[in-house]
PDB file of C-alpha atoms in Angstrom:
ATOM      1  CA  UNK A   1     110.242  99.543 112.646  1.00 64.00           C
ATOM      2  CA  UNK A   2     107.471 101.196 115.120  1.00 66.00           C
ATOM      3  CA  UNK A   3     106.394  98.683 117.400  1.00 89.00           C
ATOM      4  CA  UNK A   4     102.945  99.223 118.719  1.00 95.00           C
ATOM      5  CA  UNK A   5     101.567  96.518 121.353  1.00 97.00           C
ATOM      6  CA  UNK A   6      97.921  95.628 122.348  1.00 97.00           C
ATOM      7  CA  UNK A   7      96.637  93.662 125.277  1.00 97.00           C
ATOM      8  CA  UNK A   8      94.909  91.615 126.037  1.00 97.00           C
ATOM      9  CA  UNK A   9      95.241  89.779 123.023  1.00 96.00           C
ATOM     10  CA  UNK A  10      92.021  87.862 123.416  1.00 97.00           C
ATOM     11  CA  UNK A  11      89.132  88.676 125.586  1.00 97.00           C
ATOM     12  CA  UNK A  12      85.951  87.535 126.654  1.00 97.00           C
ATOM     13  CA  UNK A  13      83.722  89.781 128.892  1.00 97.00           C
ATOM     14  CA  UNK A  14      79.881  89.496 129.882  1.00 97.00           C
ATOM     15  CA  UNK A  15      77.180  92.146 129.312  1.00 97.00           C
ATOM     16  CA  UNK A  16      76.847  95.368 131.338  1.00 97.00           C
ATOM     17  CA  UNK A  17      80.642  94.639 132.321  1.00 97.00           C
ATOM     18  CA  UNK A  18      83.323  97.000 131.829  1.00 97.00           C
ATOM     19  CA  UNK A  19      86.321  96.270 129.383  1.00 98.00           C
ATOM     20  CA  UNK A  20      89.763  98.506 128.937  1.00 98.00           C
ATOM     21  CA  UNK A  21      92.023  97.733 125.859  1.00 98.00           C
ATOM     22  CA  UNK A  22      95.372  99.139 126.344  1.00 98.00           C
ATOM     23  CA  UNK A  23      97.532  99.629 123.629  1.00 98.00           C
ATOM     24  CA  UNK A  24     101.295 101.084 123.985  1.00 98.00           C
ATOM     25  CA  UNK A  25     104.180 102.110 121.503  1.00 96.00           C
ATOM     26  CA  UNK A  26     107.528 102.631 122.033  1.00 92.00           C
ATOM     27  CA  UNK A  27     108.063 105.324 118.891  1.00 86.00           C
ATOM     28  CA  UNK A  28     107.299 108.573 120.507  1.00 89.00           C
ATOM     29  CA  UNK A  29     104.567 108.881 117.992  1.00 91.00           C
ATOM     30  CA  UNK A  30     102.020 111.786 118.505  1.00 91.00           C
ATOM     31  CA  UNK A  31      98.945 110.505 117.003  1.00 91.00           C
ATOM     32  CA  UNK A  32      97.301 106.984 118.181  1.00 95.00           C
ATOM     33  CA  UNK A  33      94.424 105.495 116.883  1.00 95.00           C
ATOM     34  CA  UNK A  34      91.391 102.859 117.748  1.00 97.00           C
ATOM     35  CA  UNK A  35      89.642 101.508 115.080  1.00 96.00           C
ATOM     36  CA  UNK A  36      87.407  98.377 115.276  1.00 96.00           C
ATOM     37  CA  UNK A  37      86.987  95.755 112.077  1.00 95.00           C
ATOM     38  CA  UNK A  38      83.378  94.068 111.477  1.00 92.00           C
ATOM     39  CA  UNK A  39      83.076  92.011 107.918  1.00 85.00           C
ATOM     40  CA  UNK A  40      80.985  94.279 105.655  1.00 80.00           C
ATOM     41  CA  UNK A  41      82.230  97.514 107.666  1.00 83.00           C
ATOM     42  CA  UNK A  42      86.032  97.461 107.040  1.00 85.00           C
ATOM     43  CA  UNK A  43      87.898  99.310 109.636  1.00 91.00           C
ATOM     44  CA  UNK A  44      86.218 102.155 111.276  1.00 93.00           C
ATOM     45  CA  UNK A  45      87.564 104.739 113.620  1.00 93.00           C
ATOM     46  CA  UNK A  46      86.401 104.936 117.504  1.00 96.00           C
ATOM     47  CA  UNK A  47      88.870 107.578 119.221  1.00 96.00           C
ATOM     48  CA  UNK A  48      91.746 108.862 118.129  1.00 94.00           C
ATOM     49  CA  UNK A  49      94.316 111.408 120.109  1.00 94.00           C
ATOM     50  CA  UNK A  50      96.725 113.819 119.040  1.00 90.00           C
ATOM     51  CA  UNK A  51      99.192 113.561 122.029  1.00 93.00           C
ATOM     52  CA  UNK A  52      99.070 112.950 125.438  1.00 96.00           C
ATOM     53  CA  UNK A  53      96.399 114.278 127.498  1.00 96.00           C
ATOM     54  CA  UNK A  54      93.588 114.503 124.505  1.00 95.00           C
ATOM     55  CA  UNK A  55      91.177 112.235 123.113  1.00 97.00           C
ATOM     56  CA  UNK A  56      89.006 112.993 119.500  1.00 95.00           C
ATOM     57  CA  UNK A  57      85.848 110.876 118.760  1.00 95.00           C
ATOM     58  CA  UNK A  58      85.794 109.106 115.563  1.00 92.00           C
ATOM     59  CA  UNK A  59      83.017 108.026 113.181  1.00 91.00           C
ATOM     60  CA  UNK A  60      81.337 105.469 116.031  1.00 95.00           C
ATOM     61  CA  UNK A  61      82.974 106.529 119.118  1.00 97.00           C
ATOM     62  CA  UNK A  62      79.043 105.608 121.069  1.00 97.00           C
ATOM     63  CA  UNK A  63      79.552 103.409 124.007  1.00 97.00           C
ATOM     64  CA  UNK A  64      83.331 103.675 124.015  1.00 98.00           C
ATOM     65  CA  UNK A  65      85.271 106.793 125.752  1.00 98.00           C
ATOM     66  CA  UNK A  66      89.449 106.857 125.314  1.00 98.00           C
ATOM     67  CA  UNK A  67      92.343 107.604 127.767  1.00 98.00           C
ATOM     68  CA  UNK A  68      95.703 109.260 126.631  1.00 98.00           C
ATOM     69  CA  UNK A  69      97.619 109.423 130.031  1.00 97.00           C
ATOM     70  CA  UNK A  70     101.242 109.371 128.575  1.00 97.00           C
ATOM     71  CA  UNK A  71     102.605 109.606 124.826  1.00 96.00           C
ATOM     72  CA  UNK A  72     102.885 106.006 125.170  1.00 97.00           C
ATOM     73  CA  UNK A  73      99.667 105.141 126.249  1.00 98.00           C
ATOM     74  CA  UNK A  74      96.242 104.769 124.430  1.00 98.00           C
ATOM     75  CA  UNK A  75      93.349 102.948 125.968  1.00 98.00           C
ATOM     76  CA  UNK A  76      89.861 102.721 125.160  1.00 98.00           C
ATOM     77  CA  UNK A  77      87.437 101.586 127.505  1.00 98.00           C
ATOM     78  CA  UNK A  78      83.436  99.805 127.384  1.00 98.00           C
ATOM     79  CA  UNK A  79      82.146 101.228 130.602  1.00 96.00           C
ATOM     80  CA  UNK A  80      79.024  98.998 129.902  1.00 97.00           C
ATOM     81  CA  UNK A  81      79.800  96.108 127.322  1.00 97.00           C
ATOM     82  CA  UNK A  82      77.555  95.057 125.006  1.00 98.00           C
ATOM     83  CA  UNK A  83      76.992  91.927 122.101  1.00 97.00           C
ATOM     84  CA  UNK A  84      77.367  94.492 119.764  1.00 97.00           C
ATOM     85  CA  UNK A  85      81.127  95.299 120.499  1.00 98.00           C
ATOM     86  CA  UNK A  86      82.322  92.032 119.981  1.00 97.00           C
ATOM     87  CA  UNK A  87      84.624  93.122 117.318  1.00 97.00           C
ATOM     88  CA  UNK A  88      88.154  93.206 116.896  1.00 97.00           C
ATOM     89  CA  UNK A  89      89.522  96.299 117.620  1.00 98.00           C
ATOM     90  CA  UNK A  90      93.222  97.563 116.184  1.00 97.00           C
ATOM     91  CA  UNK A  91      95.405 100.244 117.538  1.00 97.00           C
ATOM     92  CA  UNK A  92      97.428 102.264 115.323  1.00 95.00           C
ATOM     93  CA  UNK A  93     100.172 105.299 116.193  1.00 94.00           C
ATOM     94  CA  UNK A  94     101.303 107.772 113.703  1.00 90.00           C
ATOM     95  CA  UNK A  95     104.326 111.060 113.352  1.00 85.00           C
ATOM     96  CA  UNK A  96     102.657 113.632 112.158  1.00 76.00           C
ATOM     97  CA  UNK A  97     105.854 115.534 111.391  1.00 71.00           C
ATOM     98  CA  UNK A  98     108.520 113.299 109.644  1.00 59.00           C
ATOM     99  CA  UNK A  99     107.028 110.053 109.011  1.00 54.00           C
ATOM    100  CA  UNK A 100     103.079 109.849 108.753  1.00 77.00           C
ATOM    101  CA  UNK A 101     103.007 105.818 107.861  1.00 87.00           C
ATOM    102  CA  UNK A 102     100.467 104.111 110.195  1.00 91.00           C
ATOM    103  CA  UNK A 103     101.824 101.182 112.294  1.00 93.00           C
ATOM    104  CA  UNK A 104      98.876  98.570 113.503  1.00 94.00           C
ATOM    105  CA  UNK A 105      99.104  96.207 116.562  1.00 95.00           C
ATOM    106  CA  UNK A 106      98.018  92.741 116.370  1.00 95.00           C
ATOM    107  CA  UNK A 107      94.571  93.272 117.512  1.00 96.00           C
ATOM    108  CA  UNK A 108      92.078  91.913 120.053  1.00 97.00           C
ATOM    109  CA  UNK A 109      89.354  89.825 119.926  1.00 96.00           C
ATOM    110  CA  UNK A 110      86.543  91.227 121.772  1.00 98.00           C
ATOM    111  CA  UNK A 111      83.530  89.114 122.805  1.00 97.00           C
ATOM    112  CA  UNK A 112      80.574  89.935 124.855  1.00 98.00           C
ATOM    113  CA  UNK A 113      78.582  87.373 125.748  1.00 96.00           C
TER     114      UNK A 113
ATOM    115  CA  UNK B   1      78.335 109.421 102.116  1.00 61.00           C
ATOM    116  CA  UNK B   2      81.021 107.393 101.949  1.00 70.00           C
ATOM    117  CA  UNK B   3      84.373 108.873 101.907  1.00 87.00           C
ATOM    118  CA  UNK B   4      86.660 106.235 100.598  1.00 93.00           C
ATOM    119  CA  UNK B   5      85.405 103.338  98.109  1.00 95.00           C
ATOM    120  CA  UNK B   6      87.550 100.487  97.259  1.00 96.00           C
ATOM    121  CA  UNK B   7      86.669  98.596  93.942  1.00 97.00           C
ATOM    122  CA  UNK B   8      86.087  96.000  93.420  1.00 97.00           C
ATOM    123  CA  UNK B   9      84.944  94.491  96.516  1.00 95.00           C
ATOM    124  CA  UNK B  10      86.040  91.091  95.183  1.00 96.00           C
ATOM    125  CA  UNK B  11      88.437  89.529  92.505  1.00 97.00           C
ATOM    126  CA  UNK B  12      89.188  86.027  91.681  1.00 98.00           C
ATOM    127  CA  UNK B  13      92.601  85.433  89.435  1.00 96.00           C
ATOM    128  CA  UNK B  14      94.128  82.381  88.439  1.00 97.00           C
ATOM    129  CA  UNK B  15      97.762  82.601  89.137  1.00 97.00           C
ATOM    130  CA  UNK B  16      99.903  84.183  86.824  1.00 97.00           C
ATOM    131  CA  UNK B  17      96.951  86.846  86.249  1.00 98.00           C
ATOM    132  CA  UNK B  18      97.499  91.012  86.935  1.00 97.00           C
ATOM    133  CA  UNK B  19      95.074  93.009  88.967  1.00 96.00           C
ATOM    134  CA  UNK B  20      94.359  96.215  89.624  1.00 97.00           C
ATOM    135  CA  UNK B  21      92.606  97.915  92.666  1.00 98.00           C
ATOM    136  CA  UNK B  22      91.369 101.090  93.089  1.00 98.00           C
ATOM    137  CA  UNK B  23      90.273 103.284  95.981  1.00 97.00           C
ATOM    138  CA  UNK B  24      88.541 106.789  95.606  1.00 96.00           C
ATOM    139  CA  UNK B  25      88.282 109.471  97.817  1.00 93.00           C
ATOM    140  CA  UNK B  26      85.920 112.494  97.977  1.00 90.00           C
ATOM    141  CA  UNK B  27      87.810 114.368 100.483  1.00 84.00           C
ATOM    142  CA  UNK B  28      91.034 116.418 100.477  1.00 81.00           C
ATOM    143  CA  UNK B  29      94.312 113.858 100.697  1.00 82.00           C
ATOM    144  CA  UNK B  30      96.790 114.613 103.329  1.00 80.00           C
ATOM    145  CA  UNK B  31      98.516 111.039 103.449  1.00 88.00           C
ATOM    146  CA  UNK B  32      97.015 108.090 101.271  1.00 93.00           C
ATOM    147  CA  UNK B  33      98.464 104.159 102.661  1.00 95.00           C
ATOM    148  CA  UNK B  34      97.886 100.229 101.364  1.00 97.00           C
ATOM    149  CA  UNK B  35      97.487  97.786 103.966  1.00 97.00           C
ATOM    150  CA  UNK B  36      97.397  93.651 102.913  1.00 97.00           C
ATOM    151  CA  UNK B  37      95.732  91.614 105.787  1.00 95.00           C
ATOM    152  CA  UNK B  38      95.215  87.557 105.941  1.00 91.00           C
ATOM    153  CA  UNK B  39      92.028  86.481 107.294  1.00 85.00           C
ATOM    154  CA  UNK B  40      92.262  86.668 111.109  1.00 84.00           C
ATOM    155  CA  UNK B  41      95.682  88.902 110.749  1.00 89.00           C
ATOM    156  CA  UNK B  42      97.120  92.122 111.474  1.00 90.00           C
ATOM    157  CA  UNK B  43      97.289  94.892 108.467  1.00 93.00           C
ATOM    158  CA  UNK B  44     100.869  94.649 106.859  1.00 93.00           C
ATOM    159  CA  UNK B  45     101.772  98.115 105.400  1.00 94.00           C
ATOM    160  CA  UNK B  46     102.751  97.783 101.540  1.00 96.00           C
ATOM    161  CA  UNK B  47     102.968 101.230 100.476  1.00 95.00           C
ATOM    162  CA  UNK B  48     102.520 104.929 102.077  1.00 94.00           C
ATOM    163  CA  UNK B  49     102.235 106.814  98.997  1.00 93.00           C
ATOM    164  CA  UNK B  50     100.537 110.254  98.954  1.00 90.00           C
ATOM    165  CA  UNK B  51     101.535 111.158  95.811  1.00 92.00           C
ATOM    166  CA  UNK B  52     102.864 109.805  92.663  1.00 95.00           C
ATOM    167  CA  UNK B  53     104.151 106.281  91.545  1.00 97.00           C
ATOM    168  CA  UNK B  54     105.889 103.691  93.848  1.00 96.00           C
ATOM    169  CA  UNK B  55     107.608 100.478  93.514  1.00 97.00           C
ATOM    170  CA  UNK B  56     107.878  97.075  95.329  1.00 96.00           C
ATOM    171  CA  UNK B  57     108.688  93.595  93.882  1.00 97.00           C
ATOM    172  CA  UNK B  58     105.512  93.073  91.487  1.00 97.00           C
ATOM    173  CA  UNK B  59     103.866  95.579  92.970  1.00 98.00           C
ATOM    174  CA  UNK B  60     103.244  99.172  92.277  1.00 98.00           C
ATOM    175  CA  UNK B  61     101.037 101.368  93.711  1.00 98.00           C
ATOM    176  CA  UNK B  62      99.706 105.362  91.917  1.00 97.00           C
ATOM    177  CA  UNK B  63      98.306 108.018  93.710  1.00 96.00           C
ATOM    178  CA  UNK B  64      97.036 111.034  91.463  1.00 94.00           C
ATOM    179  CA  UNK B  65      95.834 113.819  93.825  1.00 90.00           C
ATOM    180  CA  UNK B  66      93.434 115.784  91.062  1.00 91.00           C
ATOM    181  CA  UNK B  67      91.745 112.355  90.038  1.00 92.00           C
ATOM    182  CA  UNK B  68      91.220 111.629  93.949  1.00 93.00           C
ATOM    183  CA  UNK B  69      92.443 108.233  93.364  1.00 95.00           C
ATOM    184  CA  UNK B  70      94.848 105.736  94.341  1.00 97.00           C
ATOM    185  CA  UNK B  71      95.537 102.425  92.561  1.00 98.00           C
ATOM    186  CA  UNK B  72      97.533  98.776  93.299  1.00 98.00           C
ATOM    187  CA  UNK B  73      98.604  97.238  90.743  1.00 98.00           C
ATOM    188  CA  UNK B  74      99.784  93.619  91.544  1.00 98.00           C
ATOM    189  CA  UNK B  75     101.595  91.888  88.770  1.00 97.00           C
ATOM    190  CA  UNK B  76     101.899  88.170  88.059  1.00 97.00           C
ATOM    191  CA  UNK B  77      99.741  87.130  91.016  1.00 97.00           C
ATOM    192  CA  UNK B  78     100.445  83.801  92.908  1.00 97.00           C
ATOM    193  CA  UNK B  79      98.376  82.390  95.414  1.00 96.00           C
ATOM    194  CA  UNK B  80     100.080  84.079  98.378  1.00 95.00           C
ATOM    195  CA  UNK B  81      98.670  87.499  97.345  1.00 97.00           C
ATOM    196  CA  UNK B  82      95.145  86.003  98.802  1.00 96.00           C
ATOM    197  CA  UNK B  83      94.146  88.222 101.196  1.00 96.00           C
ATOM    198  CA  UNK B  84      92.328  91.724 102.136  1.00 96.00           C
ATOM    199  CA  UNK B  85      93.649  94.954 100.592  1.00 97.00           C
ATOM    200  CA  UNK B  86      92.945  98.162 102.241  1.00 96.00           C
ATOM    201  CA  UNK B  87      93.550 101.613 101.404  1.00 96.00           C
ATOM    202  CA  UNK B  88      94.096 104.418 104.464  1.00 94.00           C
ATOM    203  CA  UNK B  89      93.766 108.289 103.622  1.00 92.00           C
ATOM    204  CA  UNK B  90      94.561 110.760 105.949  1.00 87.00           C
ATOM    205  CA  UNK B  91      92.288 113.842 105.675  1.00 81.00           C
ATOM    206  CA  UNK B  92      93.959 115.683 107.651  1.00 75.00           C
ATOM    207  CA  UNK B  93      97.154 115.593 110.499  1.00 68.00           C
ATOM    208  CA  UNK B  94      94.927 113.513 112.524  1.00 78.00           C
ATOM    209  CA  UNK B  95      92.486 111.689 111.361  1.00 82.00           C
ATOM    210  CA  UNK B  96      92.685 108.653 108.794  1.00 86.00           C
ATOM    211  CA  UNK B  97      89.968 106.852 107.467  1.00 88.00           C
ATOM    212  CA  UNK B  98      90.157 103.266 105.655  1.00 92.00           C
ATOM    213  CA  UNK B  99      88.078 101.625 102.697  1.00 93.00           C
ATOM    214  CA  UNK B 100      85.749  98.490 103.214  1.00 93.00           C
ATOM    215  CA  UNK B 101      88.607  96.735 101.461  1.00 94.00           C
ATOM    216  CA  UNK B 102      89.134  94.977  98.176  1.00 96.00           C
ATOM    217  CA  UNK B 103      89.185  90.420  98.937  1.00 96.00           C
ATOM    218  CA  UNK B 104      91.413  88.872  96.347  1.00 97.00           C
ATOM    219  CA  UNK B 105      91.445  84.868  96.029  1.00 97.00           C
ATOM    220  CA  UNK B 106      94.348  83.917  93.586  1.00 97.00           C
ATOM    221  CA  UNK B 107      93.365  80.021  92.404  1.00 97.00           C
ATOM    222  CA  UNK B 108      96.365  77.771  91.513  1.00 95.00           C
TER     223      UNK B 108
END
């Protein structure tokens, strides 16, 4: 099974300060994903990257920007944090090629105080 | 508008009881997924189905391409099924977009 792993799993932050998710999986999966989950709004997708190197905005991708150093490594990143991204926020890796199942990490729980 | 709609948005069963959810899409279907998530949890993958008719326990899930829908059929509910159900099409090789979700509350 893929194993995809977020951290922190729980954070609090303060306006105007800058937050980084990171988010890693050990599958050698080409796509990864960040979507965030508000009740009434489902899951909706921020950035998502097609290998390392490159970073796609999603649907709401406004006041977040993404980093794909490494295959492994996804991050997204609130340069200026705000009460409106309190959220939690799921990444998710995908094959394009054999296997195109999503896997999901646990999540954090972003809140911006 | 909206690109994938779950229906309903809410169901109530008494255990014992079938249900079936739905989720329509407007756009092409490169991979089509169901998700099950508790309240507070992460999203457990039940099916990745992008065509055709799939199995698991009491539940099956249908995808039919032409119609642009997908379906979950859950069978003899009990009240573990509570939960959220979301569906996940892929439009393309990259991008995948979810539902709002169908809540299910299975009384005993």
């Amino acid at each position: 099974e893929a194993a995809v792993t977020q951290s922190p799993r729980n954070k609090v932050a303060v306006t105007g300060g800058k937050v980084t998710l990171s988010c890693n999986q050990t599958n050698n999966h080409n796509n990864m994903y960040w979507y965030r989950q508000d009740t009434g709004h489902g899951l909706r997708l921020i950035h998502y990257s097609y290998g390392a190197g490159s970073t796609e905005k999603g649907d709401i991708p406004d006041g977040y920007k993404a980093s794909r150093p490494s295959q492994e490594n996804f991050s997204l990143i609130l340069e200026l944090a705000t009460p409106s991204q309190t959220s939690v926020y799921f990444c998710a890796s995908r094959q394009i090629i054999s296997n195109e199942r999503l896997f999901f990490g646990h999540g954090t729980k972003l809140s911006v105080l | 508008g909206q690109q994938v709609q779950q229906s309903p948005a809410s169901l109530v069963l008494q255990e014992g009881e079938n249900a079936e959810l739905q989720c329509n899409f407007s756009t092409s279907l490169n991979s089509m997924q169901w998700f099950y998530q508790r309240p507070g949890g992460s999203l457990v993958s039940l099916f990745y189905n992008p065509s055709g008719t799939k199995h698991s326990g009491r539940l099956t899930s249908t995808t039919v391409i032409k119609e642009r829908r997908s379906s979950l059929h859950i069978s003899s509910s009990q009240t573990t099924d509570s939960g959220t159900y979301l569906c996940a099409l892929g439009t393309n090789a990259y991008k995948v977009i979810f539902g709002k979700g169908t809540h299910l509350h299975v009384l005993p």
